[in-house]
Amino acid sequence: MSTNDKLSRSNRGQRASSTGHTSNSNNSGQRGNGGSGGSGMSKPKKKWSWKKTWWLMFFTTAFAIFCAVGGYLFILLNGERLMKEYKEADMFQMAEASTVFDRKGNEIAKLGHGASNREVVEAGEIPDMLENAFIATEDRRFQEHQGVDLWSIGRAMVKDVMHGSLKEGGSTITQQLAKNMFLTSDKTFFRKATEVSIALALENHYTKDEIITMYLNRIFFGQGAYGVKAASIRYFGESDLSKLKVWQMATLAAMPKAPSRYNPISNPELSKERRKVVLSLMYEEKYITLSEMEEAAAVDYVPLKSNGGNDQTEKGDAAYMAFVDYMVQEAEERTGLTEDELLRGGFSIYTTMDGDAQRAVFKEFSEDDNFEKSKDDIKSQGSMVISDHQNGALMAMVGGRDYVKKGWNRANVKRQPGSAFKPIVSFGPAIESGQWFPWSTLRDDKQCFGNYCPTDLGRNKYVGPIEMTEAFKRSTNLPAVWLLNEIGIKSGTNFAKQLGIELDKGDYNLSIALGGMTRGTTPIEMAEAYNAFANGGYYYPAYTIKQIKDRKNTDVYTYTVPKPERVMSEKTAYYMTQMMQEVVNSGTGKAAKMDRPVAGKTGSTQHSVPGYNGPGNRDLWFVGYTPEWTGSVWMGYDKTDSNHVLVGSSGQPAALFSKVMTQALKGVDSQSFNKPEDVKEDEKPKPPAAVSGLQGSYSENTKSISLTWKAVEGKNVKYSLYRKATADPQFTKILAGIQANEAEDIGVFAGETYTYYVTATSEDKPEESAKSNEAVIKIEAENVEPPPDPVVPPVTDPVDPNVPGGEIDNPNGNNGNNSGGNNGNGNEGNGSNNGNGDSGSVGPETGGTEGPDNGIDNTTSGQSGNGSSIETGGSTSNNTGKHDNQNGKPDKNKERGGQGADSTSFPPAA
C-alpha cells in the first residue's frame, strides 16, 4: 500500500470520528497513520467543543452584565451625589465674572454682569407651543426617554466616527440642563458620563414639566439674557410668554445652539434662516400647520427702539462695549469656550486695546457735530477701527454712534468701499507688476469696456492722458478702470485676496476698480489691507486677544503673532504710500492732515435709491495711516432711502480720522515713512524742460486769443494748454496733443480775464513737464450801440400810369435786387457766411419787412451764423460763434459749445 493510500485512509478515519464513529475507529485511523508516517509525528490537538463555547459566552455575558450594572450603579450613585451637591446651590451665584484688561494691564471691563439678568418663570406660565418649539428643535423624543436617548447617542457616535472626532453631542434636554451645572462643555467621554449621571438623577427627582421649566430658566439666549422670559423681554419687549407669536417662539428656540450667532439683534439674517429650520421641525412634528409655518417664516425682525439690558455694564464701560463684544466673539472662535462660559468663568482676558485710543474714538463719535445732521430722528451712523500695522493688533473700535451692548457692530458690517478700494485692486497690483509707476501715463477718456461704461462727476474729467499720481489723488474713475483692464481682472482680484479681502463670485468684473462689490467689505478688513501698505508689504491678520488665564492663573489661550506674509514688494508699498500722501497733501483727503505724516484714500458710493434722482451718497470712507497706526472710518445710514442719504463728501470721515488719530497718538513720537534702499532718487524719468516764452494777444477781428511760446527740444513733442477764467476755481486743460508752438482760443468773451500756461511731453520723455510761465490776457468789455429804428418809406396812393406824369417809381428797391444782396460778405474779411443781409431799401410789398440778421455781424467775419470756421485743423460745435439777432453781440451760453484750434490738428478739448 502506498503512502498516499495510507494518508487517505487516515484522513477518512479522522472524518469518521468527527461524525460520530467510535473511538476504536479513531484509534485505528491514528495507528494506520502512524504506521505509514514514521515515529516522529506529534499527537493531534483535541477539537474545540460546543460546551466550551457555551461556557465562554456565559462568563463573558455575565461579566458584561456585571460591568454594566456596576457602571449603571456608579452613574446613578454619582448622579445622586452631584444632585445632592448642586440641588440647593444656584448656578449663577457660584459664577465668577471674568475681567478684561487693556494692552497695558489696566482693567477696563467685567464680563459677568449679564448673569444677573435672569427672569424666572413658573411651569404654568410657559405655553405649550413654546415648549413644543424647543422640544422639536432640541429633543423631539423628550417625552419618551428617561434622560438619555440611546438612539440619539448612537446617531451621534456614527457621525463622530465619520468625522474622526467628537462633533455631535447627542444630548437630550435633560442632559443639556445637567451640563449647565458645570462650567466646562468640553466634548470628552468623561464629561459625557458625568452629564449622563446627572440627567438620570434629574429624571428620578423631577417631572418632565419641571425639567423643561428648569431648562428654559437656565439656558443662555445671548445679549446677556438668561432664561426664556429674560430673552422674551430683551428681544420682543414682552414679559407675558403667552402673548408671544409663533415666529417669536421659533426665534427663541433657534438661539440655544449658538446664542451669539443666532440672536436677531446681532445677526438678523442668520436668525431668520435658523428660525425657518425650527419652524420646519415644528411642522414635521405636527405642532403647527403649513400656513402657520410659511407665515411665521416670512416675518422680518424689527429691533426694539430701546433694548432692555443696555445698563448691564457699570458706568464708564460704554466706551469699551464694541471692542469687548468683538473680543468675546473672537475668544469663542479661537478657544472653543462659549460666551456663557466666558461671562461667568472667572477668566482674566488680556487684550490689545489701547485705552487712550479707545476713549479718543468714543469721545469723537459722541460729538454730533462730527456727523451729518439727519432730516429726522434717525441718525447717520459711522464706525472706526484703529490697528497697529506692525502686527495686526486692534487698538480701538467703535461700532456706531449709539452702540449698545451686543448690538449692531458696524465695524464688522460689509459696505461698498467706493474709491477707497482703488489702491487694493487697481493701482497696487499695477505697480506690483513692475510695468507701472506713480509717474506712468494713464488714459482718462470717456469710453466703454464692453457693456460697462464708467463715468466721472465734476468738471475735471476726460482729460485724455494723465499721470497716475494725479489721477489717484483726484480720484478720477476712468483711469482706475482703464488700469485694471490693462493689468487684468485676475491680477487685481488676486492682489486683493492676498490683502485679506473676501470676494464674492460676482466681484470678478471691472466695476470692482471703483469698489463695486456684491457684498462689500468691512472697516476691519480695510484696515487689515491698508496695514500692508503701511508695513512695507507685509500682511498681518487682525486680532484683539493676547492671553486668557483661568481663575487658577493657568494659561488657557495665548496668541502668537504669525510670521508675516509678504503680499507686495517693499518698493510697491513705498510708491503707494507716496501717492496716498499726495491724496492727503493736495487731493481729496486734505481734511485728514495731521501734525505728522499721513497717507490714505477717500471713497464714496452713489445712493442708488430707486425712484430718487437727487444728490447724495450711500457710503463715505477714509482709510489712512501714519507711520505708527492705521485707521479706517466709515459713515452712512443703516438703511439708505431718499430721506436718508449723505449729501456731504468723503472729507467728513477724513476730518474725523484726523481728530481721533491726533488724540490717540498724543505723546507718541512722530516718525516718518521708511524709504526702501532699492528706490533711487533718479529712478523717475526727468520730464522735458519747462516751456518758456508764453505770450498771447486778443484780436478784435476774430474775437479770439492767439498764444505762442518757445519750442521745446525733443522727439515728437506735444503741448497741452491750460486756462483759468476769473471765476474758475482752478486751471482746466482745454487743448491737448498740440504739435506746433502756437494755439488759438476762440471760446472767450468780452469783459473776461484769462490766465494760461503750457506743458510739454515728448516720446523720449513721456512725463508732463513743469508748467510754463503764465500769460494773462484781459478782454475789454464791448460797448455795443443799439441798431437804429428801421426807416419806413412813405406810402402814397397809386396813380394811373395812363395819365401823363403818373409813372410809379419801384418802391421795392430795384425789384429786390439789393434786398440782402450783400450775401453775408463782411467788410473786413472773407468769412464763409451765408446769412441774408439787408443793404437794399425795404419796400412795403415784396421787401416790406426787415430781413433777419441770421447771425451776420459784418465786423466779425470768420465766425459765421452756422458755426463753420476756416481755421485749419480744428472744428467748433454748431453753436460756436453764434451772435445775437439784434446787434451781433456774442451769446455766451451758445458760444461755449466749442474751442478753436491752432494751425495744427489736435484732439477735442478736454
Coordinates of N, CA and C in Angstrom, one line a residue, residues 655-725:
A655 N -11.9 114.1 8.1 CA -11.7 115.0 9.2 C -11.8 114.3 10.5
L656 N -12.8 113.3 10.6 CA -12.9 112.6 11.8 C -11.7 111.7 12.1
F657 N -11.1 111.2 11.0 CA -9.8 110.4 11.2 C -8.8 111.3 11.8
S658 N -8.6 112.5 11.3 CA -7.6 113.4 11.8 C -7.8 113.8 13.3
K659 N -9.1 114.0 13.7 CA -9.4 114.3 15.1 C -9.1 113.2 16.0
V660 N -9.5 112.0 15.7 CA -9.3 110.8 16.5 C -7.8 110.5 16.6
M661 N -7.1 110.4 15.5 CA -5.7 109.9 15.5 C -4.8 110.9 16.2
T662 N -5.2 112.2 16.1 CA -4.4 113.2 16.8 C -4.4 113.0 18.3
Q663 N -5.6 112.7 18.8 CA -5.7 112.4 20.2 C -5.1 111.1 20.6
A664 N -5.3 110.1 19.8 CA -4.9 108.7 20.1 C -3.4 108.6 20.1
L665 N -2.7 109.4 19.3 CA -1.2 109.4 19.2 C -0.6 110.5 20.0
K666 N -1.3 111.2 20.8 CA -0.8 112.2 21.6 C 0.3 111.6 22.6
G667 N 1.4 112.2 22.6 CA 2.5 111.7 23.4 C 3.4 110.7 22.7
V668 N 3.0 110.3 21.5 CA 3.8 109.3 20.8 C 4.7 110.1 19.8
D669 N 6.0 109.8 19.8 CA 6.9 110.5 18.9 C 6.5 110.3 17.5
S670 N 6.6 111.4 16.7 CA 6.3 111.3 15.3 C 7.4 110.7 14.6
Q671 N 7.1 109.8 13.6 CA 8.1 109.1 12.8 C 7.9 109.4 11.4
S672 N 8.6 108.8 10.5 CA 8.5 109.1 9.1 C 8.4 107.7 8.4
F673 N 7.8 107.7 7.2 CA 7.7 106.5 6.4 C 9.1 106.1 5.8
N674 N 9.4 104.8 6.0 CA 10.7 104.4 5.5 C 10.8 104.3 4.0
K675 N 11.9 104.7 3.5 CA 12.2 104.6 2.1 C 13.1 103.4 1.8
P676 N 12.7 102.4 0.9 CA 13.5 101.3 0.6 C 14.8 101.6 0.0
E677 N 15.8 100.8 0.2 CA 17.1 101.1 -0.3 C 17.2 101.0 -1.8
D678 N 16.3 100.2 -2.4 CA 16.3 100.0 -3.9 C 15.6 101.0 -4.6
V679 N 15.0 102.0 -3.9 CA 14.3 103.1 -4.6 C 15.4 104.3 -4.8
K680 N 15.7 104.6 -6.0 CA 16.7 105.6 -6.3 C 16.0 106.9 -6.6
E681 N 16.7 108.0 -6.3 CA 16.2 109.3 -6.5 C 16.0 109.6 -8.0
D682 N 16.9 109.1 -8.8 CA 16.8 109.4 -10.2 C 16.0 108.3 -11.0
E683 N 15.3 107.5 -10.3 CA 14.5 106.4 -10.9 C 13.4 107.0 -11.8
K684 N 12.8 108.0 -11.3 CA 11.7 108.6 -12.1 C 12.3 109.4 -13.3
P685 N 11.8 109.1 -14.5 CA 12.4 109.8 -15.7 C 12.1 111.3 -15.6
K686 N 13.1 112.1 -16.0 CA 13.0 113.5 -15.9 C 12.1 114.0 -17.0
P687 N 11.2 114.9 -16.7 CA 10.3 115.4 -17.7 C 11.0 116.4 -18.6
P688 N 10.5 116.7 -19.8 CA 11.1 117.7 -20.6 C 11.2 119.0 -20.0
A689 N 12.1 119.8 -20.5 CA 12.3 121.2 -19.9 C 11.0 121.9 -20.0
A690 N 10.8 122.8 -19.0 CA 9.5 123.6 -19.0 C 9.4 124.5 -20.2
V691 N 8.2 124.7 -20.7 CA 8.0 125.6 -21.8 C 8.2 127.0 -21.3
S692 N 8.8 127.9 -22.1 CA 9.0 129.3 -21.8 C 8.5 130.2 -22.9
G693 N 8.5 131.4 -22.6 CA 8.2 132.4 -23.6 C 6.7 132.5 -24.0
L694 N 5.8 132.0 -23.1 CA 4.4 132.0 -23.4 C 3.9 133.5 -23.4
Q695 N 3.2 133.8 -24.5 CA 2.6 135.2 -24.6 C 1.4 135.1 -25.5
G696 N 0.5 136.0 -25.4 CA -0.7 136.0 -26.1 C -1.3 137.4 -26.3
S697 N -2.3 137.4 -27.2 CA -3.0 138.7 -27.5 C -4.4 138.4 -28.0
Y698 N -5.2 139.4 -27.8 CA -6.6 139.2 -28.2 C -6.9 140.0 -29.5
S699 N -7.6 139.4 -30.4 CA -7.9 140.0 -31.7 C -9.4 140.4 -31.8
E700 N -9.6 141.7 -32.0 CA -11.0 142.2 -32.1 C -11.6 141.6 -33.4
N701 N -10.8 141.4 -34.4 CA -11.4 140.9 -35.7 C -11.9 139.5 -35.5
T702 N -11.1 138.6 -34.9 CA -11.5 137.2 -34.8 C -12.2 136.9 -33.5
K703 N -12.2 137.8 -32.6 CA -12.8 137.6 -31.2 C -12.1 136.3 -30.6
S704 N -10.8 136.2 -30.7 CA -10.1 135.1 -30.2 C -8.8 135.5 -29.6
I705 N -8.2 134.6 -28.8 CA -6.9 134.9 -28.2 C -5.8 134.0 -28.9
S706 N -4.8 134.6 -29.4 CA -3.7 133.8 -30.0 C -2.6 133.7 -29.1
L707 N -2.0 132.5 -28.9 CA -0.9 132.2 -28.0 C 0.3 131.6 -28.7
T708 N 1.5 132.0 -28.3 CA 2.7 131.4 -28.9 C 3.7 131.2 -27.7
W709 N 4.6 130.3 -28.0 CA 5.7 130.0 -27.0 C 6.9 129.4 -27.7
K710 N 7.9 129.3 -26.9 CA 9.2 128.8 -27.5 C 9.1 127.3 -27.6
A711 N 9.6 126.7 -28.7 CA 9.5 125.3 -28.9 C 10.5 124.6 -27.9
V712 N 10.1 123.4 -27.5 CA 11.0 122.6 -26.6 C 11.6 121.5 -27.5
E713 N 12.9 121.2 -27.2 CA 13.6 120.2 -28.0 C 13.2 118.8 -27.5
G714 N 13.1 117.9 -28.4 CA 12.7 116.5 -28.1 C 12.1 115.9 -29.3
K715 N 11.8 114.5 -29.1 CA 11.3 113.8 -30.2 C 9.8 113.7 -30.1
N716 N 9.1 114.2 -31.1 CA 7.6 114.2 -31.2 C 7.0 114.9 -30.0
V717 N 7.4 116.1 -29.8 CA 7.0 117.0 -28.7 C 5.5 117.4 -28.9
K718 N 4.7 117.2 -27.9 CA 3.4 117.7 -27.9 C 3.1 118.6 -26.7
Y719 N 2.2 119.5 -26.9 CA 1.9 120.5 -25.8 C 0.5 120.4 -25.4
S720 N 0.3 120.8 -24.1 CA -1.1 120.9 -23.6 C -1.3 122.3 -23.1
L721 N -2.5 122.9 -23.4 CA -2.8 124.3 -23.0 C -3.8 124.3 -21.8
Y722 N -3.5 125.0 -20.8 CA -4.4 125.1 -19.6 C -4.9 126.5 -19.5
R723 N -6.1 126.7 -19.1 CA -6.7 128.0 -19.0 C -7.6 128.1 -17.7
K724 N -7.6 129.3 -17.1 CA -8.4 129.6 -16.0 C -9.0 131.0 -16.1
A725 N -10.3 131.1 -16.1 CA -11.0 132.4 -16.2 C -11.1 132.9 -14.7

